[in-house]
């Protein structure tokens, strides 16, 4: 039943401060780049209507603060996310190394039904910067994505608008897929918030 | 134990046991009280009055002094005869010979007195027993004896109260730096409660003097707290301190504002809990902590009231009537004198407030007519009259102090003139252009309205007339109601910076801290740290739309202020949102001014907001949610129903003072009020925003929709609303917002905010602590077979061990050294705890624990060195602990034996020497020392036999092998791992021990409740029971014997006495019980009177029955019946 699906997709963008999350979101939603964005305090979001597989859906894109200490403010809005974009700056190796903990943190807080198969997308941003500044190779990034369960990987530039559309399209498509999967066992109540326990998802998975 | 000489009177409760000219050793007669029950009543009384005295003492006879009631000075006390004899021996052997030269007895006494005083003072250099308050000293002593907490622990205060545990137990609550303890001894039942402050999750005051403390395990109720509010406040304060410290411990990263070099060179800052409290300085040692705590509380309230730097303390305060020349009104209020300021606050709210620094005072005159008055002339033609309303003496004292303070500040006066050139109000009055200021002077200001210039001009006119009215300005400004109004309508751009600086108190800090800002740059400039990196990322993302920040000048100013703060407070370093706030400050203020305002923001106005865990912001978010629920319950319910987290929308409001959410001109207006009135303004505005948009908000179903509603509202703040009433003027949505904030939420006061913050603090910190521990546990790479909860528990105990002990050497945030490891082990395995051994020793010797090590106790040292500390650096981390314990617990007998082998194999050759094998047996004894019975003793000795036999056999075998191969071997004892295993598994007891018992000794969950009840004299119910079972015979016998002797006067022993002398009967019952419990002694007596017992058994059964009923001592009917059933066959 198509009508049963919710027409709203919730996407969370995570990554270190300054990797370009806000710029990516604005490039995608408003098709423009500006040097006038402020550092994100807490969280903010924009929405965009997209057409995926002939269906029009609203994407609610949540942009978050990157500084580590903001994690302790609680990240209530992670709940109910359909997809999570992990962003790093290809010219900053630390932002890449932190992807692990961003992913863990997300899974812990969002507590999705099926953490093993939750749709992530990894974005290496700022590829427009001169090659000599680059610190993380495509190969290294792809190896990481492979190891974490074949996460789709994109290299983008929010500044030049390179690959941004494609990255977000994949985000939308995969969220939708997740939606469809979830529907199969939507009769099950939400798992009680304890920790990243997979038991609910597994028992549900057996049904199909 | 020597005590500080304390006057005592000759009391008939003491019996002298030894005596010479000067001293007498005495024994309390209390111990002689013939019956257990009476003793226990005694103890109860002592407990209730906290007069518990050790049973032995030595008195220095000094009678004949001025105080005739005093009979002498108590100079020593002891729990046992042995101990008092030792003290006595010292007096006879050392002290008396020393005093041989002194002829006069009085001289001798004086010498002895000073001798003991100095003895005690050196010993108790910084412990509470030195306190001048005798009662406190006594309490501190009993607290130490009762609870045996670490040496460094210090008692803060003690309160009479009762603890609820089925019954009410009246006793004492002892509050120390890290514990809340309770002790009662009521009718033979001792109740001890130890609550670790850091475990407390909630403190609640209930009606009727009841209070509740709940920690992670259970809820404790205390009542009859006569000083409940004080107790509560103290507990709250200390608990919060303990939590903060704990939270710091789990945050293992170095301070973000420290450069790499600094991090490395930084010495250990681990501090004792006392030092963490800040107010406990060395000089306070003689003063009870509680007093220090109260003084601090009073001072911080004072600083907060007048926005003064945290060094200011109240020196004097008096009631006065204040009049200001230029007004006709006078104000009743209080005048305070602190280190640098003369402050006045009117009793009526908002009427008059003033903080006048001494260096701005030009003249002080005492006018002595009928009333005592001082006239003060300050800079800026400010003339004030203070008429003292209290006693003359007080006024004199105050004026003398004032004179002293003024003299001390003469030198500072010459700094005033240059300082005033940095105040725009001076330029305004002189009609000059602004001399110094923020970026706004060059790059302009942001205004909402088109007629901005006209508005600015008319506002300035108001201000100038306020200054001209001789109400002072900048450093001397008096805050009258007009001032408050002028701020609330929005500050003019030219004065905005100055008023922010003044209202927040930053101006005083700048004056007093002259040169500090530049020195920070001189000392630290050029260093890089995590914080400076983060700052660099954000410089261009602070207020990019403002033209000043599109130039290097603006960016550099921003950089320098943020850098300076990260040098100033490396623990905070830099937090996003600070950049946004500072970028706005810098439009109106110079770098140095902005820096000082930032310090006030971080320290006082928004405490804890920008710290590494942002705990202050989280707490305020909880406070905000509580306020929403309280003032707008319908909205509150709506948020709950849809699980909407207000924090998503509201946290940025608070963190960036609304700058990020509202158009800047409106945010500035809120900042004006915020700096003048404090954090409550942020809450009032937030509540008003929700209230005004209430209808729309009731329709939203998730966080996103809520944010949309709010965003669109913020976009329309400049819209004009047509007033609905008759003479209502049109007003902007923003004005409506501010009016709503002040009118509808006037009950949201700073006091309320402070109270709510305290209420939420504990929960927030506890949950953050849990969060931090979760991530520590998640980062473990090897978790053996422990469950998540067990790991969390281990992690908790790990940090607890660290919390209570301070290790020497460099700070090792996530590691334990040996003493800490021992603590940890003692917390999770009973055999590693020596508390009860100490108790036993104490019971035996009656004195201090001898400290003799328990045989085999060095097993723990071996475990640490050989098993847990894998890299042999003297430290273990949580991973080491998990690995080691996993081996001991989850790998069966093989794992446990391997641990054993490794621990004892000193040279690591895989074989145990003779010596080491003996040590193994000692360890076995050590581990099993708490077991019941003595079957394990046999097993251990048979282990030794077998081990030696096996070793001998092995030696023989290898010897014969060597012989046959023609080599010679030394006859060496060696036990291989395989042999050890074989030998151990051959014994049934040891086999079970290594495969089950040892593993089961570990307790990896919270089991203790912190409550211990010990029954010394058996409680009443048991008394009756034992009376029935064993005691009856004896009682019967005694009574029968008595009857024979008295010639049939049975009634005296039983029936009649039931009505007459209940106490006597109680004694009898207790005696019976005591002898029944006492075992052999009692049994003998029973034997002796056995014959008679049979004769009158039936009759007495009835008598005793009625006795028990009369005395209301009996258990239930059924107990009686079953007791009777047992007895009747006899
Ligand atoms: N050259 C280049 N610069 C970029 C790109 N994307 C963003 N930036 C710049 O990187 C800086 C940080 O970008 P933001 O989008 O604000 O970063 P963020 O991830 O949102 O940071 P936080 O809000 O602090 O978590 C800004 O100065 C951007 O102009 C890009 O694709 N190429
Ligand atoms: Mg951002």
mmCIF file with all atom_site columns, C-alpha atoms in Angstrom, chain B residues 415-585:
data_model
loop_
_atom_site.group_PDB
_atom_site.id
_atom_site.type_symbol
_atom_site.label_atom_id
_atom_site.label_alt_id
_atom_site.label_comp_id
_atom_site.label_asym_id
_atom_site.label_entity_id
_atom_site.label_seq_id
_atom_site.pdbx_PDB_ins_code
_atom_site.Cartn_x
_atom_site.Cartn_y
_atom_site.Cartn_z
_atom_site.occupancy
_atom_site.B_iso_or_equiv
_atom_site.pdbx_formal_charge
_atom_site.auth_seq_id
_atom_site.auth_comp_id
_atom_site.auth_asym_id
_atom_site.auth_atom_id
_atom_site.pdbx_PDB_model_num
ATOM 1   C CA . UNK B 1 415 ? 44.513 54.881 37.839 1.00 0.00 ? 415 UNK B CA 1
ATOM 2   C CA . UNK B 1 416 ? 41.017 56.237 37.735 1.00 0.00 ? 416 UNK B CA 1
ATOM 3   C CA . UNK B 1 417 ? 41.591 59.084 35.368 1.00 0.00 ? 417 UNK B CA 1
ATOM 4   C CA . UNK B 1 418 ? 43.045 57.096 32.490 1.00 0.00 ? 418 UNK B CA 1
ATOM 5   C CA . UNK B 1 419 ? 40.401 54.479 33.085 1.00 0.00 ? 419 UNK B CA 1
ATOM 6   C CA . UNK B 1 420 ? 37.601 56.984 32.656 1.00 0.00 ? 420 UNK B CA 1
ATOM 7   C CA . UNK B 1 421 ? 38.815 57.828 29.172 1.00 0.00 ? 421 UNK B CA 1
ATOM 8   C CA . UNK B 1 422 ? 37.639 54.369 28.149 1.00 0.00 ? 422 UNK B CA 1
ATOM 9   C CA . UNK B 1 423 ? 34.080 55.166 29.215 1.00 0.00 ? 423 UNK B CA 1
ATOM 10  C CA . UNK B 1 424 ? 31.842 56.644 26.489 1.00 0.00 ? 424 UNK B CA 1
ATOM 11  C CA . UNK B 1 425 ? 29.632 58.316 29.086 1.00 0.00 ? 425 UNK B CA 1
ATOM 12  C CA . UNK B 1 426 ? 32.479 60.750 29.807 1.00 0.00 ? 426 UNK B CA 1
ATOM 13  C CA . UNK B 1 427 ? 32.754 61.674 26.132 1.00 0.00 ? 427 UNK B CA 1
ATOM 14  C CA . UNK B 1 428 ? 29.021 62.123 25.886 1.00 0.00 ? 428 UNK B CA 1
ATOM 15  C CA . UNK B 1 429 ? 28.866 64.549 28.775 1.00 0.00 ? 429 UNK B CA 1
ATOM 16  C CA . UNK B 1 430 ? 31.839 66.450 27.480 1.00 0.00 ? 430 UNK B CA 1
ATOM 17  C CA . UNK B 1 431 ? 30.155 66.623 24.104 1.00 0.00 ? 431 UNK B CA 1
ATOM 18  C CA . UNK B 1 432 ? 33.128 64.905 22.425 1.00 0.00 ? 432 UNK B CA 1
ATOM 19  C CA . UNK B 1 433 ? 33.100 62.214 19.800 1.00 0.00 ? 433 UNK B CA 1
ATOM 20  C CA . UNK B 1 434 ? 33.686 58.758 21.235 1.00 0.00 ? 434 UNK B CA 1
ATOM 21  C CA . UNK B 1 435 ? 37.373 58.245 21.972 1.00 0.00 ? 435 UNK B CA 1
ATOM 22  C CA . UNK B 1 436 ? 37.441 54.477 22.202 1.00 0.00 ? 436 UNK B CA 1
ATOM 23  C CA . UNK B 1 437 ? 34.913 51.827 21.421 1.00 0.00 ? 437 UNK B CA 1
ATOM 24  C CA . UNK B 1 438 ? 34.136 48.693 19.528 1.00 0.00 ? 438 UNK B CA 1
ATOM 25  C CA . UNK B 1 439 ? 34.037 48.010 15.833 1.00 0.00 ? 439 UNK B CA 1
ATOM 26  C CA . UNK B 1 440 ? 30.785 49.939 15.670 1.00 0.00 ? 440 UNK B CA 1
ATOM 27  C CA . UNK B 1 441 ? 32.636 53.217 15.885 1.00 0.00 ? 441 UNK B CA 1
ATOM 28  C CA . UNK B 1 442 ? 34.170 52.466 12.487 1.00 0.00 ? 442 UNK B CA 1
ATOM 29  C CA . UNK B 1 443 ? 31.790 50.036 10.870 1.00 0.00 ? 443 UNK B CA 1
ATOM 30  C CA . UNK B 1 444 ? 28.458 51.249 12.170 1.00 0.00 ? 444 UNK B CA 1
ATOM 31  C CA . UNK B 1 445 ? 25.675 49.649 14.122 1.00 0.00 ? 445 UNK B CA 1
ATOM 32  C CA . UNK B 1 446 ? 22.794 47.399 13.243 1.00 0.00 ? 446 UNK B CA 1
ATOM 33  C CA . UNK B 1 447 ? 19.427 48.993 13.739 1.00 0.00 ? 447 UNK B CA 1
ATOM 34  C CA . UNK B 1 448 ? 15.958 47.775 13.137 1.00 0.00 ? 448 UNK B CA 1
ATOM 35  C CA . UNK B 1 449 ? 14.109 50.959 12.422 1.00 0.00 ? 449 UNK B CA 1
ATOM 36  C CA . UNK B 1 450 ? 14.466 53.479 9.708  1.00 0.00 ? 450 UNK B CA 1
ATOM 37  C CA . UNK B 1 451 ? 14.289 56.422 12.091 1.00 0.00 ? 451 UNK B CA 1
ATOM 38  C CA . UNK B 1 452 ? 17.146 54.840 14.028 1.00 0.00 ? 452 UNK B CA 1
ATOM 39  C CA . UNK B 1 453 ? 19.107 58.045 14.308 1.00 0.00 ? 453 UNK B CA 1
ATOM 40  C CA . UNK B 1 454 ? 16.280 60.010 15.830 1.00 0.00 ? 454 UNK B CA 1
ATOM 41  C CA . UNK B 1 455 ? 15.576 57.265 18.320 1.00 0.00 ? 455 UNK B CA 1
ATOM 42  C CA . UNK B 1 456 ? 19.249 57.094 19.261 1.00 0.00 ? 456 UNK B CA 1
ATOM 43  C CA . UNK B 1 457 ? 19.334 60.821 19.857 1.00 0.00 ? 457 UNK B CA 1
ATOM 44  C CA . UNK B 1 458 ? 16.306 60.928 22.080 1.00 0.00 ? 458 UNK B CA 1
ATOM 45  C CA . UNK B 1 459 ? 17.524 57.958 24.092 1.00 0.00 ? 459 UNK B CA 1
ATOM 46  C CA . UNK B 1 460 ? 20.849 59.661 24.609 1.00 0.00 ? 460 UNK B CA 1
ATOM 47  C CA . UNK B 1 461 ? 19.078 62.759 25.880 1.00 0.00 ? 461 UNK B CA 1
ATOM 48  C CA . UNK B 1 462 ? 17.419 60.710 28.596 1.00 0.00 ? 462 UNK B CA 1
ATOM 49  C CA . UNK B 1 463 ? 20.717 59.203 29.615 1.00 0.00 ? 463 UNK B CA 1
ATOM 50  C CA . UNK B 1 464 ? 22.534 62.485 29.710 1.00 0.00 ? 464 UNK B CA 1
ATOM 51  C CA . UNK B 1 465 ? 19.910 63.949 31.947 1.00 0.00 ? 465 UNK B CA 1
ATOM 52  C CA . UNK B 1 466 ? 20.192 60.897 34.215 1.00 0.00 ? 466 UNK B CA 1
ATOM 53  C CA . UNK B 1 467 ? 23.943 61.433 34.486 1.00 0.00 ? 467 UNK B CA 1
ATOM 54  C CA . UNK B 1 468 ? 23.502 65.151 35.016 1.00 0.00 ? 468 UNK B CA 1
ATOM 55  C CA . UNK B 1 469 ? 21.006 64.557 37.803 1.00 0.00 ? 469 UNK B CA 1
ATOM 56  C CA . UNK B 1 470 ? 24.012 63.526 39.851 1.00 0.00 ? 470 UNK B CA 1
ATOM 57  C CA . UNK B 1 471 ? 23.184 59.876 40.016 1.00 0.00 ? 471 UNK B CA 1
ATOM 58  C CA . UNK B 1 472 ? 26.734 59.119 39.014 1.00 0.00 ? 472 UNK B CA 1
ATOM 59  C CA . UNK B 1 473 ? 27.905 57.390 35.876 1.00 0.00 ? 473 UNK B CA 1
ATOM 60  C CA . UNK B 1 474 ? 30.050 54.435 34.885 1.00 0.00 ? 474 UNK B CA 1
ATOM 61  C CA . UNK B 1 475 ? 31.909 53.341 38.035 1.00 0.00 ? 475 UNK B CA 1
ATOM 62  C CA . UNK B 1 476 ? 29.755 55.458 40.316 1.00 0.00 ? 476 UNK B CA 1
ATOM 63  C CA . UNK B 1 477 ? 26.362 54.912 38.777 1.00 0.00 ? 477 UNK B CA 1
ATOM 64  C CA . UNK B 1 478 ? 23.417 54.565 41.137 1.00 0.00 ? 478 UNK B CA 1
ATOM 65  C CA . UNK B 1 479 ? 20.672 52.324 39.860 1.00 0.00 ? 479 UNK B CA 1
ATOM 66  C CA . UNK B 1 480 ? 17.296 53.910 40.452 1.00 0.00 ? 480 UNK B CA 1
ATOM 67  C CA . UNK B 1 481 ? 14.003 52.823 38.876 1.00 0.00 ? 481 UNK B CA 1
ATOM 68  C CA . UNK B 1 482 ? 14.526 55.229 35.978 1.00 0.00 ? 482 UNK B CA 1
ATOM 69  C CA . UNK B 1 483 ? 17.753 53.490 35.142 1.00 0.00 ? 483 UNK B CA 1
ATOM 70  C CA . UNK B 1 484 ? 15.972 50.162 34.850 1.00 0.00 ? 484 UNK B CA 1
ATOM 71  C CA . UNK B 1 485 ? 13.375 51.676 32.541 1.00 0.00 ? 485 UNK B CA 1
ATOM 72  C CA . UNK B 1 486 ? 16.008 53.283 30.359 1.00 0.00 ? 486 UNK B CA 1
ATOM 73  C CA . UNK B 1 487 ? 17.761 49.961 29.908 1.00 0.00 ? 487 UNK B CA 1
ATOM 74  C CA . UNK B 1 488 ? 14.553 48.104 29.183 1.00 0.00 ? 488 UNK B CA 1
ATOM 75  C CA . UNK B 1 489 ? 13.508 50.399 26.363 1.00 0.00 ? 489 UNK B CA 1
ATOM 76  C CA . UNK B 1 490 ? 16.780 49.532 24.670 1.00 0.00 ? 490 UNK B CA 1
ATOM 77  C CA . UNK B 1 491 ? 20.190 51.093 25.087 1.00 0.00 ? 491 UNK B CA 1
ATOM 78  C CA . UNK B 1 492 ? 21.496 53.707 22.682 1.00 0.00 ? 492 UNK B CA 1
ATOM 79  C CA . UNK B 1 493 ? 24.372 52.373 20.582 1.00 0.00 ? 493 UNK B CA 1
ATOM 80  C CA . UNK B 1 494 ? 26.842 54.815 22.069 1.00 0.00 ? 494 UNK B CA 1
ATOM 81  C CA . UNK B 1 495 ? 26.219 53.628 25.607 1.00 0.00 ? 495 UNK B CA 1
ATOM 82  C CA . UNK B 1 496 ? 25.379 50.012 24.974 1.00 0.00 ? 496 UNK B CA 1
ATOM 83  C CA . UNK B 1 497 ? 28.875 48.679 25.516 1.00 0.00 ? 497 UNK B CA 1
ATOM 84  C CA . UNK B 1 498 ? 29.463 50.675 28.653 1.00 0.00 ? 498 UNK B CA 1
ATOM 85  C CA . UNK B 1 499 ? 26.173 49.611 30.195 1.00 0.00 ? 499 UNK B CA 1
ATOM 86  C CA . UNK B 1 500 ? 26.789 45.953 29.371 1.00 0.00 ? 500 UNK B CA 1
ATOM 87  C CA . UNK B 1 501 ? 30.184 46.209 30.941 1.00 0.00 ? 501 UNK B CA 1
ATOM 88  C CA . UNK B 1 502 ? 28.902 47.989 34.004 1.00 0.00 ? 502 UNK B CA 1
ATOM 89  C CA . UNK B 1 503 ? 25.772 45.919 34.579 1.00 0.00 ? 503 UNK B CA 1
ATOM 90  C CA . UNK B 1 504 ? 27.593 42.636 34.270 1.00 0.00 ? 504 UNK B CA 1
ATOM 91  C CA . UNK B 1 505 ? 30.302 43.790 36.641 1.00 0.00 ? 505 UNK B CA 1
ATOM 92  C CA . UNK B 1 506 ? 32.969 43.300 34.004 1.00 0.00 ? 506 UNK B CA 1
ATOM 93  C CA . UNK B 1 507 ? 33.964 46.937 34.372 1.00 0.00 ? 507 UNK B CA 1
ATOM 94  C CA . UNK B 1 508 ? 35.168 46.308 37.931 1.00 0.00 ? 508 UNK B CA 1
ATOM 95  C CA . UNK B 1 509 ? 37.108 43.301 36.827 1.00 0.00 ? 509 UNK B CA 1
ATOM 96  C CA . UNK B 1 510 ? 38.748 45.305 34.081 1.00 0.00 ? 510 UNK B CA 1
ATOM 97  C CA . UNK B 1 511 ? 39.735 48.053 36.480 1.00 0.00 ? 511 UNK B CA 1
ATOM 98  C CA . UNK B 1 512 ? 41.129 45.656 39.060 1.00 0.00 ? 512 UNK B CA 1
ATOM 99  C CA . UNK B 1 513 ? 42.730 43.411 36.480 1.00 0.00 ? 513 UNK B CA 1
ATOM 100 C CA . UNK B 1 514 ? 44.467 46.188 34.617 1.00 0.00 ? 514 UNK B CA 1
ATOM 101 C CA . UNK B 1 515 ? 47.057 44.844 32.222 1.00 0.00 ? 515 UNK B CA 1
ATOM 102 C CA . UNK B 1 516 ? 45.957 41.240 32.544 1.00 0.00 ? 516 UNK B CA 1
ATOM 103 C CA . UNK B 1 517 ? 44.549 40.990 29.052 1.00 0.00 ? 517 UNK B CA 1
ATOM 104 C CA . UNK B 1 518 ? 47.736 42.179 27.427 1.00 0.00 ? 518 UNK B CA 1
ATOM 105 C CA . UNK B 1 519 ? 49.801 39.995 29.674 1.00 0.00 ? 519 UNK B CA 1
ATOM 106 C CA . UNK B 1 520 ? 47.877 36.937 28.537 1.00 0.00 ? 520 UNK B CA 1
ATOM 107 C CA . UNK B 1 521 ? 48.894 37.681 24.989 1.00 0.00 ? 521 UNK B CA 1
ATOM 108 C CA . UNK B 1 522 ? 52.446 38.429 25.978 1.00 0.00 ? 522 UNK B CA 1
ATOM 109 C CA . UNK B 1 523 ? 52.783 35.210 27.954 1.00 0.00 ? 523 UNK B CA 1
ATOM 110 C CA . UNK B 1 524 ? 50.944 32.792 25.734 1.00 0.00 ? 524 UNK B CA 1
ATOM 111 C CA . UNK B 1 525 ? 50.832 34.449 22.346 1.00 0.00 ? 525 UNK B CA 1
ATOM 112 C CA . UNK B 1 526 ? 51.788 32.163 19.481 1.00 0.00 ? 526 UNK B CA 1
ATOM 113 C CA . UNK B 1 527 ? 50.902 28.935 21.245 1.00 0.00 ? 527 UNK B CA 1
ATOM 114 C CA . UNK B 1 528 ? 48.518 26.613 19.540 1.00 0.00 ? 528 UNK B CA 1
ATOM 115 C CA . UNK B 1 529 ? 46.092 24.199 21.103 1.00 0.00 ? 529 UNK B CA 1
ATOM 116 C CA . UNK B 1 530 ? 42.970 22.295 20.202 1.00 0.00 ? 530 UNK B CA 1
ATOM 117 C CA . UNK B 1 531 ? 41.033 25.414 21.110 1.00 0.00 ? 531 UNK B CA 1
ATOM 118 C CA . UNK B 1 532 ? 43.008 27.762 18.905 1.00 0.00 ? 532 UNK B CA 1
ATOM 119 C CA . UNK B 1 533 ? 42.489 25.365 16.002 1.00 0.00 ? 533 UNK B CA 1
ATOM 120 C CA . UNK B 1 534 ? 38.776 25.372 16.615 1.00 0.00 ? 534 UNK B CA 1
ATOM 121 C CA . UNK B 1 535 ? 38.740 29.144 16.906 1.00 0.00 ? 535 UNK B CA 1
ATOM 122 C CA . UNK B 1 536 ? 40.480 29.500 13.557 1.00 0.00 ? 536 UNK B CA 1
ATOM 123 C CA . UNK B 1 537 ? 37.757 27.448 11.890 1.00 0.00 ? 537 UNK B CA 1
ATOM 124 C CA . UNK B 1 538 ? 35.063 29.706 13.223 1.00 0.00 ? 538 UNK B CA 1
ATOM 125 C CA . UNK B 1 539 ? 36.487 33.213 12.840 1.00 0.00 ? 539 UNK B CA 1
ATOM 126 C CA . UNK B 1 540 ? 34.851 33.682 9.476  1.00 0.00 ? 540 UNK B CA 1
ATOM 127 C CA . UNK B 1 541 ? 31.688 31.978 10.591 1.00 0.00 ? 541 UNK B CA 1
ATOM 128 C CA . UNK B 1 542 ? 30.735 34.228 13.491 1.00 0.00 ? 542 UNK B CA 1
ATOM 129 C CA . UNK B 1 543 ? 28.943 37.278 12.213 1.00 0.00 ? 543 UNK B CA 1
ATOM 130 C CA . UNK B 1 544 ? 29.937 37.267 8.528  1.00 0.00 ? 544 UNK B CA 1
ATOM 131 C CA . UNK B 1 545 ? 27.138 39.638 7.535  1.00 0.00 ? 545 UNK B CA 1
ATOM 132 C CA . UNK B 1 546 ? 28.627 42.488 9.582  1.00 0.00 ? 546 UNK B CA 1
ATOM 133 C CA . UNK B 1 547 ? 31.009 44.550 7.538  1.00 0.00 ? 547 UNK B CA 1
ATOM 134 C CA . UNK B 1 548 ? 33.552 44.723 10.355 1.00 0.00 ? 548 UNK B CA 1
ATOM 135 C CA . UNK B 1 549 ? 34.086 41.008 10.039 1.00 0.00 ? 549 UNK B CA 1
ATOM 136 C CA . UNK B 1 550 ? 34.821 41.229 6.384  1.00 0.00 ? 550 UNK B CA 1
ATOM 137 C CA . UNK B 1 551 ? 38.046 42.990 7.291  1.00 0.00 ? 551 UNK B CA 1
ATOM 138 C CA . UNK B 1 552 ? 41.202 41.742 8.980  1.00 0.00 ? 552 UNK B CA 1
ATOM 139 C CA . UNK B 1 553 ? 40.696 44.282 11.750 1.00 0.00 ? 553 UNK B CA 1
ATOM 140 C CA . UNK B 1 554 ? 37.457 42.700 12.902 1.00 0.00 ? 554 UNK B CA 1
ATOM 141 C CA . UNK B 1 555 ? 38.678 39.126 12.476 1.00 0.00 ? 555 UNK B CA 1
ATOM 142 C CA . UNK B 1 556 ? 41.882 39.853 14.386 1.00 0.00 ? 556 UNK B CA 1
ATOM 143 C CA . UNK B 1 557 ? 40.024 41.414 17.268 1.00 0.00 ? 557 UNK B CA 1
ATOM 144 C CA . UNK B 1 558 ? 37.744 38.401 17.448 1.00 0.00 ? 558 UNK B CA 1
ATOM 145 C CA . UNK B 1 559 ? 40.702 36.059 17.302 1.00 0.00 ? 559 UNK B CA 1
ATOM 146 C CA . UNK B 1 560 ? 42.584 37.860 20.031 1.00 0.00 ? 560 UNK B CA 1
ATOM 147 C CA . UNK B 1 561 ? 39.658 37.857 22.449 1.00 0.00 ? 561 UNK B CA 1
ATOM 148 C CA . UNK B 1 562 ? 38.863 34.190 21.910 1.00 0.00 ? 562 UNK B CA 1
ATOM 149 C CA . UNK B 1 563 ? 42.506 33.175 22.131 1.00 0.00 ? 563 UNK B CA 1
ATOM 150 C CA . UNK B 1 564 ? 42.925 35.167 25.314 1.00 0.00 ? 564 UNK B CA 1
ATOM 151 C CA . UNK B 1 565 ? 39.994 33.400 26.886 1.00 0.00 ? 565 UNK B CA 1
ATOM 152 C CA . UNK B 1 566 ? 41.367 29.991 25.983 1.00 0.00 ? 566 UNK B CA 1
ATOM 153 C CA . UNK B 1 567 ? 44.661 30.957 27.654 1.00 0.00 ? 567 UNK B CA 1
ATOM 154 C CA . UNK B 1 568 ? 42.796 32.322 30.634 1.00 0.00 ? 568 UNK B CA 1
ATOM 155 C CA . UNK B 1 569 ? 40.608 29.272 31.152 1.00 0.00 ? 569 UNK B CA 1
ATOM 156 C CA . UNK B 1 570 ? 42.167 26.279 29.424 1.00 0.00 ? 570 UNK B CA 1
ATOM 157 C CA . UNK B 1 571 ? 39.628 23.900 30.933 1.00 0.00 ? 571 UNK B CA 1
ATOM 158 C CA . UNK B 1 572 ? 36.923 25.607 28.930 1.00 0.00 ? 572 UNK B CA 1
ATOM 159 C CA . UNK B 1 573 ? 39.086 26.595 26.028 1.00 0.00 ? 573 UNK B CA 1
ATOM 160 C CA . UNK B 1 574 ? 36.744 27.453 23.237 1.00 0.00 ? 574 UNK B CA 1
ATOM 161 C CA . UNK B 1 575 ? 33.146 26.481 22.644 1.00 0.00 ? 575 UNK B CA 1
ATOM 162 C CA . UNK B 1 576 ? 31.190 27.252 19.516 1.00 0.00 ? 576 UNK B CA 1
ATOM 163 C CA . UNK B 1 577 ? 28.666 30.010 20.295 1.00 0.00 ? 577 UNK B CA 1
ATOM 164 C CA . UNK B 1 578 ? 31.328 31.943 22.183 1.00 0.00 ? 578 UNK B CA 1
ATOM 165 C CA . UNK B 1 579 ? 32.457 33.206 18.791 1.00 0.00 ? 579 UNK B CA 1
ATOM 166 C CA . UNK B 1 580 ? 28.991 34.457 18.016 1.00 0.00 ? 580 UNK B CA 1
ATOM 167 C CA . UNK B 1 581 ? 28.523 36.164 21.362 1.00 0.00 ? 581 UNK B CA 1
ATOM 168 C CA . UNK B 1 582 ? 31.959 37.777 21.254 1.00 0.00 ? 582 UNK B CA 1
ATOM 169 C CA . UNK B 1 583 ? 31.503 38.957 17.704 1.00 0.00 ? 583 UNK B CA 1
ATOM 170 C CA . UNK B 1 584 ? 28.507 40.962 18.871 1.00 0.00 ? 584 UNK B CA 1
ATOM 171 C CA . UNK B 1 585 ? 30.239 42.200 22.012 1.00 0.00 ? 585 UNK B CA 1
#
